[in-house]
Amino acid sequence: MEPISKNLDLLKLEERILEFWENEDIYSMIKTKENPDKIWRFIDGPPYTTGSIHLGTAWNKILKDYLIRYKRMQGFKVTDTPGYDTHGLPIEVQMEKELNIKNKQEILEYGVDKFITNCKEFAQRNLKIMNDQFKRLGSYFWNWENPYITFKNSYIEGIWWTLKRAWENDLLYQFYRPLNCCPRCATALAKHEHEYLNVKDTSIFVKFESAEDEKTFFIIWTTTPWTLVANSAIMVNPIAEYAKVYIKDLDEYWILSKNSITFFISGQLGYKYKIDRDYIGEDLEGMKYIHPLLDEVPYQKELAKKSEKMHSILLSEEYVSAGEGVGLVHTAPGHGPEDFDVGVKNGLPIFNPVKIDGLYNEKAGKFKNQFVFDANKEIIEILKEKGTLIDTDIVEHEYAHCWRCKSKLVYRATKQWFFKTESISEELLGQNEKIYWVPEWAGMKWFKSWLSSIKDWCISRQRFWGIPLSVWICNDKKCGDITVIGSAKELKKIAGECPEDLHRPWIDKITWKCEKCKKGTKTRIPDILDVWLDSGSVVWAAQEVYDGESHYDTWIPADFILEGKDQIRGWFNSLLCSAMVSSKRKNYDACYMHGWVMREGEKMSKSLGNFIEPEDLINGTLKDLQKKKSYSKIKGIETFRFYCIGATQPGRDLNFSAKEYADTYRVINTIWNLFVYANEKCRLANFNPSKHKYDIKKMDKTDKWLLSRLNTTIKKITNLSDTYILPSITETLRDFIVNDLSRWYVVLIRDKIEVYSDDSEKYPVLSLLYDVLFKVLLLLSPINPMLTEEIYHKMFKLNMKSMNLNETLSIHLQDWPKVEEKLIDEDIENQMIFIQELIEEARALKDEYRIRLRWPNKKIVIVTEEKVPEEEFQIIFKKTVNVKELEITKSFKSNEDYVKTDSKYGIIYLDKTVDEDILTERIISDLIRNIQFSRKINKFQAGENISLKIGANAPYLIKFIENSKDYISDKVSANEVIINNSNIKNDKIKIYEELKLCGNKDCSASLKDNILKKLDKESNIKCPHCNSELKINNIRTISFTYNKN
RNA sequence: GGGGAUGUAGAUCAGGGGGUUAAAGAUCAACGUUCUGAUAAAGCGUAGGCCGUGAGUUCGAAUCUCACCAUCCCUACCA
């Protein structure tokens, strides 16, 4: 057994262990050990390879790492393949920044092939960096050499398989409809890519002139003036009340909802008015108006010819509420899903004059090539000039933005490809019921609610760096036949060729003669796929990485996945949807959802400057930690590992606080100290685990209690791990190690295992402690893999045979400890709790009467109705409270010798009287304590002998010392004790100390420096223990001296 | 607008399918003190809470119901 360093330097320790794992290739030993028949199928949700990881990513990987390690120790073969999301806007946007490219057009000018190559390199570069960062977290035994990467051909083929299956299942279709598009990225976006941000917009009230009645206007309100260009109709609610109102100030008639008359006309505008006539909404149907921008947008005249209903009032009960606004809703079917709905129902042309980059096209007339949001102002100006603008308002509302570049999105009708997820909503909900969610509400509330309002999933994007849609369409207009390709092999078969790299632009070159009409050419549609489909299909797309074969149809659902709450609409959603559209079954059985890492209650973000990177913790460079000196030691990642696993309930945000993080370090330090202590005791005793054994039959109750607690703890942690209740694991383990082991068991066995102890139990107890500590180390190893590896090497590795276990090079080749049910004894645990409570109360009572714990008392009487604890627990009580006699009874008659306290278990009486024996023990224990302390200050080793000389200035003290001579020499390792009849002089050659005692003989308490200092300055100082007045000339002294070493 | 989570000591959080008990827990911080050859460790004690606010159900509510307020999140057609 090697010594363990008293100083815990986690930074160096971690680096050493990581190097050891690397050099010895522990990972391949783990893989060799795994049982191929018992698989725990875990799927890593892939992070984007956009840069370095932050604390939230670290948290995520550490939680996963805990379970990977745990399941391995339980004998599972674990799918430990990490993944990286490499496609999509996140990377394109970053790449554009790097290349100083401002928009899509510039990419085309730069060259798509070069751009794609750049993106791939960028992804690979970041992947390597992130790989190293994850490994540094201690999440080391993963298949980092061979992660699944979404840009690989084999992966792309997996996604094509999804498309083909969805096509065959009739769940893939193309459709023209309004969708939110990002004008900067020039692509359509799906619902899960919208980010709602609060913005202030100018809203306008506009009057549309009636085409039929003179001086009559329809009043509408909108926050998006730019959509007026494409206005096609006005909607009203058929059953709401409307009115035609005469506006005296303007000498004209307005039609609007009755509700809005008062607040709007007289309230907001201050006009005098008179109601001319009432309408019910349906009365208004078919009334015609003149489009307010007819001169500027001449195409509107063309449109008017296409449908009778253009520029007229339509009815919609669903989308118009008369309680809001003015009750008439401006409708542009090309710019809103509801407008679209109503437009289609009424046979209106779907007019979208906006290009994908947000600029108007030529059909917008005067506004051609203007950016829609810039046009707002001009439109308002024009309306003002025409006198049709009634009023403007600033409204603050939430508006959808691009998740990557934060541009305001533009609703515009466009032709896109969709998965029919809305139609399978019921099935999705049904599958969700069968998923085991932690926390339960993540699935049964959040995800359920998401799935119930699910819309068809728009999967096509008008971009470059992504998986190309494997859809080829015949360019013959009459034919238009569609082929969906499911693999590279299939493509080669049908087209005769297949590019080496399946990305754009190479894939775009693949065409073939239409096999249906024999005239046209099949050409690929230019779109790429929504990046969320990439990761959504991982279960089969990464099949090759998982087990070396591509067999998409036979995929097996993941046993477990774990991600943050943003994945409800992200990965959790895309996984389930892509499995359902392709295979009509679910692809994960259990799902753990965690929150986000917050900092002092705020979301961490680069813009707020409260962003923490794992390196800040590892190197101890976090400012909050440098502020306090005692925090400056906290380095490395092990503290964070322990902290983040237990810091918060499942599903809740982790509010990172430097203080709590530092508190966790104290726990780690206590655990370390515990092992240092045990290690030292074992070594001093020449403890040999294969020779010295404990025998369960001969054990006392304290030891049985420890084994019971250990097994209770193993059982609990095993249960928590199996049911994925992660946060309670560290709490349970901490409680056992710190409270039961360090603060209680070690205190009880201290005397037995001291170096000078010749207790017959010494070696059995050491053996038990050793055994329990090893199991603890195993329980801790998935949480703190590096710390435990170090201790394993120093203390346990060479002795594994003695515990009937194989000696392994790493602790991570050991198995999870088994619960020994028969050792769990509830009665013993309860009795111990009971006696601990009593001990606390009794100690508090001594404390109240200023009786030091090392001073014995004659007797304690406990009056209680509770069951009397067994003899052994009473012995523990007597020992730890330091009392000679304990009586537990149902009734007791007290006298003036006793003081008492009421406790929740009964009344505790303490005999506070002092006789000669008690007094001797008091004085001698104070003396011994002082000698011990002095030895320590002067750096004497434990067990190192001294030659001691003691003197005192009172005969009774001399007598007591004489009587206890042997006892003293034992305790302080003195091979010689000389007792002097008077005080010894300080000769400065030897170490000299003295104790000042209270002059009250029955007290004789040794006085602390602060009391003595006070006594020097002022009179009327009372002894804190006996309350008698202290006088300088009455103070008694014991002095001692011993050789320096 | 709709939905959800959270609200318990100075801080961070447990608990809570109503009630053995007059008394609501933990950890950290504060204060006091003890113990100690694990020693830049550890223990004990004290103080600190109308369990967000207000109603309701009940013999009895921190716990169940409703409303409201606050924080955060999700969702959405604010036209």
PDB file of C-alpha atoms in Angstrom, chain A residues 516-672:
ATOM      1  CA  LYS A 516     -41.690   6.981 -67.510  1.00  0.00           C
ATOM      2  CA  CYS A 517     -42.154   9.409 -70.372  1.00  0.00           C
ATOM      3  CA  LYS A 518     -38.856   8.582 -72.061  1.00  0.00           C
ATOM      4  CA  LYS A 519     -38.669  12.221 -73.105  1.00  0.00           C
ATOM      5  CA  GLY A 520     -37.665  14.378 -70.168  1.00  0.00           C
ATOM      6  CA  THR A 521     -34.636  14.253 -67.930  1.00  0.00           C
ATOM      7  CA  LYS A 522     -34.779  13.469 -64.253  1.00  0.00           C
ATOM      8  CA  THR A 523     -33.054  16.276 -62.356  1.00  0.00           C
ATOM      9  CA  ARG A 524     -32.520  16.590 -58.660  1.00  0.00           C
ATOM     10  CA  ILE A 525     -34.421  19.337 -56.888  1.00  0.00           C
ATOM     11  CA  PRO A 526     -31.839  21.827 -55.605  1.00  0.00           C
ATOM     12  CA  ASP A 527     -32.903  21.637 -51.960  1.00  0.00           C
ATOM     13  CA  ILE A 528     -31.004  20.199 -49.052  1.00  0.00           C
ATOM     14  CA  LEU A 529     -32.551  18.761 -45.900  1.00  0.00           C
ATOM     15  CA  ASP A 530     -33.376  20.298 -42.556  1.00  0.00           C
ATOM     16  CA  VAL A 531     -30.366  19.499 -40.393  1.00  0.00           C
ATOM     17  CA  TRP A 532     -32.656  18.250 -37.643  1.00  0.00           C
ATOM     18  CA  LEU A 533     -33.527  15.293 -39.818  1.00  0.00           C
ATOM     19  CA  ASP A 534     -29.850  14.328 -39.795  1.00  0.00           C
ATOM     20  CA  SER A 535     -29.728  13.688 -36.086  1.00  0.00           C
ATOM     21  CA  GLY A 536     -33.326  12.490 -36.047  1.00  0.00           C
ATOM     22  CA  SER A 537     -32.393   9.496 -38.136  1.00  0.00           C
ATOM     23  CA  VAL A 538     -29.262   8.624 -36.179  1.00  0.00           C
ATOM     24  CA  VAL A 539     -30.542   5.301 -34.885  1.00  0.00           C
ATOM     25  CA  TRP A 540     -30.287   3.719 -38.319  1.00  0.00           C
ATOM     26  CA  ALA A 541     -28.094   6.217 -40.152  1.00  0.00           C
ATOM     27  CA  ALA A 542     -25.202   5.585 -37.769  1.00  0.00           C
ATOM     28  CA  GLN A 543     -25.834   1.864 -37.834  1.00  0.00           C
ATOM     29  CA  GLU A 544     -22.571   1.258 -39.614  1.00  0.00           C
ATOM     30  CA  VAL A 545     -20.610   3.022 -36.903  1.00  0.00           C
ATOM     31  CA  TYR A 546     -22.436   1.135 -34.195  1.00  0.00           C
ATOM     32  CA  ASP A 547     -21.976  -2.352 -35.474  1.00  0.00           C
ATOM     33  CA  GLY A 548     -20.134  -2.191 -38.747  1.00  0.00           C
ATOM     34  CA  GLU A 549     -23.086  -2.957 -40.976  1.00  0.00           C
ATOM     35  CA  SER A 550     -25.719  -0.960 -42.782  1.00  0.00           C
ATOM     36  CA  HIS A 551     -29.006  -2.712 -42.197  1.00  0.00           C
ATOM     37  CA  TYR A 552     -31.442   0.106 -41.900  1.00  0.00           C
ATOM     38  CA  ASP A 553     -34.624  -1.903 -41.685  1.00  0.00           C
ATOM     39  CA  THR A 554     -33.626  -3.869 -38.638  1.00  0.00           C
ATOM     40  CA  TRP A 555     -32.710  -1.026 -36.328  1.00  0.00           C
ATOM     41  CA  ILE A 556     -33.317  -1.428 -32.628  1.00  0.00           C
ATOM     42  CA  PRO A 557     -34.595   1.472 -30.531  1.00  0.00           C
ATOM     43  CA  ALA A 558     -32.235   3.190 -28.149  1.00  0.00           C
ATOM     44  CA  ASP A 559     -32.604   2.141 -24.534  1.00  0.00           C
ATOM     45  CA  PHE A 560     -31.806   5.609 -23.394  1.00  0.00           C
ATOM     46  CA  ILE A 561     -31.157   9.156 -24.501  1.00  0.00           C
ATOM     47  CA  LEU A 562     -30.432  12.247 -22.464  1.00  0.00           C
ATOM     48  CA  GLU A 563     -30.565  15.880 -23.577  1.00  0.00           C
ATOM     49  CA  GLY A 564     -31.563  19.388 -22.548  1.00  0.00           C
ATOM     50  CA  LYS A 565     -35.012  20.851 -22.554  1.00  0.00           C
ATOM     51  CA  ASP A 566     -34.497  22.647 -25.863  1.00  0.00           C
ATOM     52  CA  GLN A 567     -34.661  19.231 -27.503  1.00  0.00           C
ATOM     53  CA  ILE A 568     -38.372  18.822 -26.864  1.00  0.00           C
ATOM     54  CA  ARG A 569     -38.958  20.473 -30.172  1.00  0.00           C
ATOM     55  CA  GLY A 570     -35.480  19.600 -31.389  1.00  0.00           C
ATOM     56  CA  TRP A 571     -34.000  16.163 -31.207  1.00  0.00           C
ATOM     57  CA  PHE A 572     -36.659  14.375 -29.139  1.00  0.00           C
ATOM     58  CA  ASN A 573     -39.092  15.548 -31.786  1.00  0.00           C
ATOM     59  CA  SER A 574     -36.998  14.840 -34.856  1.00  0.00           C
ATOM     60  CA  LEU A 575     -36.095  11.369 -33.579  1.00  0.00           C
ATOM     61  CA  LEU A 576     -39.650  10.312 -32.999  1.00  0.00           C
ATOM     62  CA  CYS A 577     -40.970  11.885 -36.191  1.00  0.00           C
ATOM     63  CA  SER A 578     -38.362  10.408 -38.476  1.00  0.00           C
ATOM     64  CA  ALA A 579     -38.842   6.987 -36.926  1.00  0.00           C
ATOM     65  CA  MET A 580     -42.586   7.234 -37.313  1.00  0.00           C
ATOM     66  CA  VAL A 581     -42.640   8.470 -40.900  1.00  0.00           C
ATOM     67  CA  SER A 582     -40.101   5.876 -41.981  1.00  0.00           C
ATOM     68  CA  SER A 583     -40.888   2.873 -39.819  1.00  0.00           C
ATOM     69  CA  LYS A 584     -44.033   3.611 -37.826  1.00  0.00           C
ATOM     70  CA  ARG A 585     -42.408   2.798 -34.513  1.00  0.00           C
ATOM     71  CA  LYS A 586     -40.499   4.699 -31.885  1.00  0.00           C
ATOM     72  CA  ASN A 587     -36.739   4.807 -31.635  1.00  0.00           C
ATOM     73  CA  TYR A 588     -36.095   5.496 -27.982  1.00  0.00           C
ATOM     74  CA  ASP A 589     -37.522   3.831 -24.899  1.00  0.00           C
ATOM     75  CA  ALA A 590     -36.329   6.116 -22.129  1.00  0.00           C
ATOM     76  CA  CYS A 591     -35.473   9.765 -22.111  1.00  0.00           C
ATOM     77  CA  TYR A 592     -33.907  11.996 -19.498  1.00  0.00           C
ATOM     78  CA  MET A 593     -34.376  15.724 -19.890  1.00  0.00           C
ATOM     79  CA  HIS A 594     -32.179  18.230 -18.125  1.00  0.00           C
ATOM     80  CA  GLY A 595     -32.425  22.020 -18.026  1.00  0.00           C
ATOM     81  CA  TRP A 596     -29.937  24.683 -18.883  1.00  0.00           C
ATOM     82  CA  VAL A 597     -26.966  25.938 -16.989  1.00  0.00           C
ATOM     83  CA  MET A 598     -27.835  29.327 -15.570  1.00  0.00           C
ATOM     84  CA  ARG A 599     -25.590  31.681 -13.730  1.00  0.00           C
ATOM     85  CA  GLU A 600     -26.942  33.598 -10.756  1.00  0.00           C
ATOM     86  CA  GLY A 601     -30.408  33.068 -12.196  1.00  0.00           C
ATOM     87  CA  GLU A 602     -29.575  34.298 -15.680  1.00  0.00           C
ATOM     88  CA  LYS A 603     -29.171  32.309 -18.820  1.00  0.00           C
ATOM     89  CA  MET A 604     -25.518  32.046 -19.767  1.00  0.00           C
ATOM     90  CA  SER A 605     -24.762  33.880 -22.930  1.00  0.00           C
ATOM     91  CA  LYS A 606     -21.832  35.445 -24.594  1.00  0.00           C
ATOM     92  CA  SER A 607     -23.629  38.758 -24.910  1.00  0.00           C
ATOM     93  CA  LEU A 608     -24.208  38.968 -21.164  1.00  0.00           C
ATOM     94  CA  GLY A 609     -20.580  38.124 -20.525  1.00  0.00           C
ATOM     95  CA  ASN A 610     -21.506  35.521 -17.913  1.00  0.00           C
ATOM     96  CA  PHE A 611     -20.372  32.628 -20.016  1.00  0.00           C
ATOM     97  CA  ILE A 612     -18.334  29.894 -18.327  1.00  0.00           C
ATOM     98  CA  GLU A 613     -16.152  27.460 -20.193  1.00  0.00           C
ATOM     99  CA  PRO A 614     -15.005  24.220 -18.596  1.00  0.00           C
ATOM    100  CA  GLU A 615     -11.429  25.445 -18.891  1.00  0.00           C
ATOM    101  CA  ASP A 616     -12.280  28.248 -16.475  1.00  0.00           C
ATOM    102  CA  LEU A 617     -13.003  25.608 -13.863  1.00  0.00           C
ATOM    103  CA  ILE A 618     -10.186  23.268 -14.774  1.00  0.00           C
ATOM    104  CA  ASN A 619      -7.556  25.968 -14.572  1.00  0.00           C
ATOM    105  CA  GLY A 620      -9.205  27.772 -11.687  1.00  0.00           C
ATOM    106  CA  THR A 621      -9.398  30.955 -13.699  1.00  0.00           C
ATOM    107  CA  LEU A 622     -12.995  31.715 -12.894  1.00  0.00           C
ATOM    108  CA  LYS A 623     -13.093  35.177 -11.349  1.00  0.00           C
ATOM    109  CA  ASP A 624     -15.582  34.257  -8.629  1.00  0.00           C
ATOM    110  CA  LEU A 625     -13.145  31.611  -7.449  1.00  0.00           C
ATOM    111  CA  GLN A 626     -10.139  33.850  -7.431  1.00  0.00           C
ATOM    112  CA  LYS A 627     -11.905  36.392  -5.250  1.00  0.00           C
ATOM    113  CA  LYS A 628     -11.718  34.171  -2.194  1.00  0.00           C
ATOM    114  CA  LYS A 629      -8.379  32.800  -1.124  1.00  0.00           C
ATOM    115  CA  SER A 630      -9.720  29.507   0.140  1.00  0.00           C
ATOM    116  CA  TYR A 631     -11.297  28.899  -3.268  1.00  0.00           C
ATOM    117  CA  SER A 632      -8.057  29.314  -5.152  1.00  0.00           C
ATOM    118  CA  LYS A 633      -7.148  25.649  -4.676  1.00  0.00           C
ATOM    119  CA  ILE A 634     -10.208  24.452  -6.526  1.00  0.00           C
ATOM    120  CA  LYS A 635      -9.059  23.251  -9.900  1.00  0.00           C
ATOM    121  CA  GLY A 636      -9.734  20.355 -12.206  1.00  0.00           C
ATOM    122  CA  ILE A 637     -13.062  18.959 -13.337  1.00  0.00           C
ATOM    123  CA  GLU A 638     -13.809  16.340 -10.669  1.00  0.00           C
ATOM    124  CA  THR A 639     -15.497  18.858  -8.390  1.00  0.00           C
ATOM    125  CA  PHE A 640     -17.740  19.955 -11.227  1.00  0.00           C
ATOM    126  CA  ARG A 641     -18.540  16.358 -12.078  1.00  0.00           C
ATOM    127  CA  PHE A 642     -19.767  15.723  -8.547  1.00  0.00           C
ATOM    128  CA  TYR A 643     -21.501  19.085  -8.417  1.00  0.00           C
ATOM    129  CA  CYS A 644     -23.348  18.945 -11.700  1.00  0.00           C
ATOM    130  CA  ILE A 645     -24.714  15.441 -11.276  1.00  0.00           C
ATOM    131  CA  GLY A 646     -26.434  16.361  -8.044  1.00  0.00           C
ATOM    132  CA  ALA A 647     -26.995  20.066  -8.370  1.00  0.00           C
ATOM    133  CA  THR A 648     -30.608  20.083  -9.453  1.00  0.00           C
ATOM    134  CA  GLN A 649     -33.756  18.047  -9.926  1.00  0.00           C
ATOM    135  CA  PRO A 650     -34.334  16.352 -13.297  1.00  0.00           C
ATOM    136  CA  GLY A 651     -35.659  18.814 -15.847  1.00  0.00           C
ATOM    137  CA  ARG A 652     -34.723  21.859 -13.849  1.00  0.00           C
ATOM    138  CA  ASP A 653     -32.078  24.424 -14.679  1.00  0.00           C
ATOM    139  CA  LEU A 654     -28.713  24.193 -13.008  1.00  0.00           C
ATOM    140  CA  ASN A 655     -28.077  27.513 -11.383  1.00  0.00           C
ATOM    141  CA  PHE A 656     -24.300  27.581 -11.216  1.00  0.00           C
ATOM    142  CA  SER A 657     -23.059  29.347  -8.145  1.00  0.00           C
ATOM    143  CA  ALA A 658     -19.407  29.625  -7.268  1.00  0.00           C
ATOM    144  CA  LYS A 659     -20.179  29.186  -3.605  1.00  0.00           C
ATOM    145  CA  GLU A 660     -22.009  25.920  -4.015  1.00  0.00           C
ATOM    146  CA  TYR A 661     -19.376  24.707  -6.357  1.00  0.00           C
ATOM    147  CA  ALA A 662     -16.805  25.477  -3.696  1.00  0.00           C
ATOM    148  CA  ASP A 663     -18.929  23.718  -1.078  1.00  0.00           C
ATOM    149  CA  THR A 664     -18.822  20.635  -3.240  1.00  0.00           C
ATOM    150  CA  TYR A 665     -15.072  20.849  -3.227  1.00  0.00           C
ATOM    151  CA  ARG A 666     -15.182  20.544   0.530  1.00  0.00           C
ATOM    152  CA  VAL A 667     -17.100  17.290   0.156  1.00  0.00           C
ATOM    153  CA  ILE A 668     -14.496  16.016  -2.283  1.00  0.00           C
ATOM    154  CA  ASN A 669     -11.804  17.081   0.116  1.00  0.00           C
ATOM    155  CA  THR A 670     -13.477  15.278   3.016  1.00  0.00           C
ATOM    156  CA  ILE A 671     -13.727  12.138   0.933  1.00  0.00           C
ATOM    157  CA  TRP A 672     -10.059  12.471   0.047  1.00  0.00           C
TER     158      TRP A 672
END
